[in-house]
Amino acid sequence: METKAVEEFERERSRLFGLAYRMLGSAHEAEDVVHDAFLRWDGALRAEVASPPAWLTKVVTNLCLNRLSSARVLRESYVGPWLPEPIMTADGALGPLDTAEQRDSVSLALLVLLERLTPTERAVFVLREAFAYGHREIAEILDLSEANCRQLHRRAHQRVGARESRFEPDPARGFELVQRFLAAAQEGDLKGLESLLAEDVTSWADGGGHASMARRPVLGRDRVARYLTGGFTKLPPGVLSLELAEVNGAAAAVFRLDGVVAGVVVPEVVENRIRTLCIPANPAKLTFLAEQLSQS
């Protein structure tokens, strides 16, 4: 492939990865999609491509739509709650996250909600909400009418539901809250932990049948507090280590057991209280994040 074509693709790589990840909720599948798009770009008649960014966006979107159809079948037999693969985002892996809206577009909680959508609804939602494409542009990408895209967008919004502001204006406050949360959980301080949790807090843990985690959501302040303190205090001394990181746009904690990345605790905060806890702990979903940590 000529150098100019490679450079054109590389300029789009990060954006294409961000699009594929939001569509699929999987970093490794997103990498595979971007690789497949590169192969198609290599075989394209580029003289007939009016706009490389638009052409590549259409290719990646359609590759993701194909994968989403088969992913639904696999997730129906998944053991316990399904959560997306966590990604460290401070390095710009998913594009700029300068606003609360941009951070929300990659939050684990929102990506879980997007599982409610049909593949086409999800494509319309992601292209419109995360990348600010117009309905006419989306219609061209999906080979649909503009009116149909508008209808799909409205339907997607209804299924996802209204989203409250999930992120602190000052990210440092988010990390401070996570530190207080971890200290209370490790010390078995139920009252301190309960003071940080919303009354209707829900904890979702994804062990995929490979890690010893709750296979159903844990609901309510009291139950979640006891579940977390019990999990931390049962570990032998010196086994657990924690480090703060920005994961999917939010302040989070990566935990290691005997030095091996074993999970991530990602709180979703609303009005200074933790409303949702996402805890990806399936080893297969931690390899991408572990690679990021090894390179940082």
XYZ file of C-alpha atoms in Angstrom, residues 123-286:
164
model
C -25.386 2.606 15.323
C -27.660 5.617 14.945
C -27.366 6.488 18.639
C -23.557 6.228 18.719
C -23.022 8.146 15.486
C -25.384 10.905 16.574
C -24.621 11.199 20.300
C -20.907 10.378 20.446
C -19.728 11.687 17.083
C -22.325 14.399 16.306
C -23.146 13.122 12.834
C -26.205 14.677 11.227
C -29.192 12.505 10.357
C -28.467 12.904 6.655
C -24.881 11.707 7.134
C -26.072 8.746 9.233
C -28.600 7.852 6.566
C -25.790 7.687 3.991
C -23.635 5.532 6.265
C -26.453 3.048 6.961
C -28.151 3.215 3.551
C -31.417 4.300 5.163
C -33.737 7.249 4.676
C -33.177 10.348 6.783
C -36.706 10.023 8.197
C -35.988 6.437 9.257
C -32.786 7.517 11.017
C -34.663 10.187 12.949
C -37.222 7.619 14.023
C -34.503 5.161 15.084
C -32.781 7.897 17.085
C -35.998 8.775 18.942
C -36.657 5.106 19.671
C -33.103 4.592 20.939
C -33.442 7.553 23.301
C -36.686 6.136 24.666
C -35.108 2.740 25.303
C -31.973 4.123 26.929
C -33.984 6.572 29.036
C -33.085 9.954 30.444
C -29.503 10.279 31.660
C -28.671 12.408 34.651
C -25.310 14.135 34.913
C -22.939 11.325 35.909
C -19.630 13.137 36.207
C -18.100 15.671 38.527
C -17.019 18.936 36.879
C -13.676 18.482 38.660
C -12.195 15.000 37.976
C -10.025 15.340 41.106
C -13.178 15.195 43.240
C -14.100 11.946 41.556
C -10.766 10.388 42.522
C -11.138 11.712 46.073
C -14.508 9.976 46.372
C -13.061 6.722 45.015
C -10.236 6.879 47.573
C -12.728 7.374 50.417
C -14.854 4.542 49.072
C -11.901 2.136 48.894
C -10.650 3.056 52.363
C -14.076 2.415 53.896
C -14.481 -0.906 52.059
C -11.026 -2.178 53.039
C -11.431 -1.122 56.671
C -14.860 -2.712 56.933
C -16.342 0.691 57.776
C -19.998 0.045 56.962
C -21.248 3.437 58.076
C -18.528 5.261 56.171
C -19.250 3.211 53.063
C -23.012 3.693 53.326
C -22.507 7.463 53.502
C -20.991 7.338 49.995
C -23.686 5.156 48.438
C -27.034 6.234 47.053
C -29.992 4.532 48.706
C -30.865 2.722 45.445
C -27.269 1.829 44.536
C -26.739 -1.256 42.356
C -23.527 -3.260 42.065
C -22.917 -5.222 38.858
C -20.035 -7.704 38.785
C -18.910 -9.526 35.648
C -16.871 -12.630 36.396
C -18.080 -14.496 33.317
C -18.067 -17.722 35.313
C -14.273 -17.482 35.655
C -13.986 -15.227 38.730
C -15.712 -15.590 42.074
C -18.182 -12.709 41.807
C -21.885 -12.219 42.465
C -23.851 -13.615 39.525
C -26.789 -11.308 40.111
C -26.916 -7.552 40.713
C -26.671 -6.544 44.372
C -29.312 -3.926 45.170
C -29.611 -1.315 47.914
C -27.228 0.607 50.143
C -27.092 -1.874 53.022
C -26.638 -4.981 50.875
C -24.014 -3.389 48.636
C -22.030 -2.096 51.631
C -21.991 -5.527 53.251
C -21.157 -7.247 49.972
C -18.162 -4.978 49.366
C -16.723 -4.976 52.869
C -17.152 -8.753 53.041
C -15.278 -9.215 49.786
C -12.359 -6.998 50.806
C -11.966 -8.250 54.371
C -11.936 -11.941 53.337
C -8.708 -11.495 51.375
C -5.448 -12.547 53.105
C -3.160 -9.644 54.089
C -0.733 -8.521 51.397
C -2.568 -10.187 48.502
C -4.542 -7.160 47.313
C -3.119 -3.984 45.806
C -5.080 -1.064 44.356
C -4.258 1.769 41.998
C -6.370 4.667 40.813
C -6.922 5.144 37.094
C -9.290 6.851 34.699
C -11.362 4.034 33.223
C -14.038 4.695 30.595
C -13.914 8.370 31.413
C -14.445 7.953 35.161
C -12.322 7.809 38.287
C -11.867 4.104 39.090
C -9.666 1.615 40.898
C -7.777 -1.284 39.354
C -7.160 -4.109 41.783
C -4.487 -6.769 41.576
C -4.242 -10.074 43.397
C -0.644 -11.187 43.879
C 0.374 -8.624 41.264
C -2.046 -9.812 38.545
C -4.812 -7.494 37.346
C -7.981 -9.150 38.693
C -10.661 -6.527 38.213
C -11.716 -2.913 38.089
C -14.139 -1.040 40.324
C -15.843 1.736 38.356
C -18.312 3.828 40.379
C -20.916 5.956 38.628
C -21.575 9.073 40.702
C -24.754 11.149 40.780
C -24.991 14.147 43.126
C -21.919 13.060 45.145
C -23.293 9.571 45.776
C -22.385 6.324 44.059
C -25.467 5.221 42.132
C -23.964 2.291 40.235
C -20.877 0.114 40.653
C -19.526 -1.770 37.652
C -16.922 -4.416 38.489
C -15.490 -6.153 35.384
C -13.488 -9.149 36.641
C -13.668 -11.671 33.810
C -9.972 -12.360 33.039
C -10.705 -12.379 29.295
C -11.951 -8.800 29.547
C -8.944 -7.470 31.447
